[in-house]
Every structure is written in structure tokens, then in C-alpha cells.
Amino acid sequence: MHELYQEEHANNQPKQVKLKYYRDVFNTEFNLSFHKPKKDVCNVCFSYNNSSEQEQLEKQDEYDNHHSRKTRVRQLKAEYKALAKDDKSIRAVTFDLA
Ligand SMILES: [Zn+2]
């Protein structure tokens, strides 16, 4: 954002400010902040959650199937984690392929 600010005011020298000053003003003079999502949302869920009610109705079967698979995979993950915890010859590993 500071770089964009500098570009915007490139020909307006009095408005040029250093990053530290820009950050201080941004953090103290405005009621703004950045939110870091707690976790990623997959494309299916993101699309469904950001659809209109009509679009959600059209996507309901796909979403329900997706949600069922998600629940089943979480169960499997918990089962394999428990197996790996009890048997040190077993490793439980997950990958994010998205
Ligand atoms: Zn999802």
C-alpha cells in the first residue's frame, strides 16, 4: 500500500512519506486493519458461500456432497492419526492438493 501511495503522489513531493510514518498514520489515524483468515476455504465452499440464495439452491446437491466428503475425510484423518499414535510404524500424513 505504501508503494501505491508513493506512486500516487510521485509528483507531489510534500505528500511523500517514509514507510514508518505511513504505517504509523495507517495504524493510529484510521479505523482499519487487515484480517488474516483463520484457515483457507476451498473453491467449492467459497463459491457456495458467496452465491445468491437462488444460486445456492442450484448448487445445493454439489455442496451437500462436498460437505459429506469433507466430514468423512475428517473422520478418516482422526482415525489414522489415532492409529499412528498407537503404532509408531505407521505415519499419518495429509497433503493440501488444492
Ligand atoms: Zn469446501
PDB file of C-alpha atoms and ligand atoms in Angstrom, residues 41-46 63 66 70, ligand 1:
ATOM      1  CA  VAL A  41     -11.709 -22.003   2.327  1.00  0.00           C
ATOM      2  CA  CYS A  42     -11.856 -24.316  -0.671  1.00  0.00           C
ATOM      3  CA  ASN A  43     -13.218 -23.157  -4.007  1.00  0.00           C
ATOM      4  CA  VAL A  44     -16.485 -25.094  -3.622  1.00  0.00           C
ATOM      5  CA  CYS A  45     -17.254 -23.620  -0.203  1.00  0.00           C
ATOM      6  CA  PHE A  46     -16.131 -20.135  -1.245  1.00  0.00           C
ATOM      7  CA  TYR A  63     -22.391 -28.571  -1.792  1.00  0.00           C
ATOM      8  CA  HIS A  66     -18.851 -31.842  -0.818  1.00  0.00           C
ATOM      9  CA  LYS A  70     -15.290 -33.268   3.994  1.00  0.00           C
TER      10      LYS A  70
HETATM   11 ZN    ZN B   1     -15.056 -26.851   0.935  1.00  0.00          ZN
END
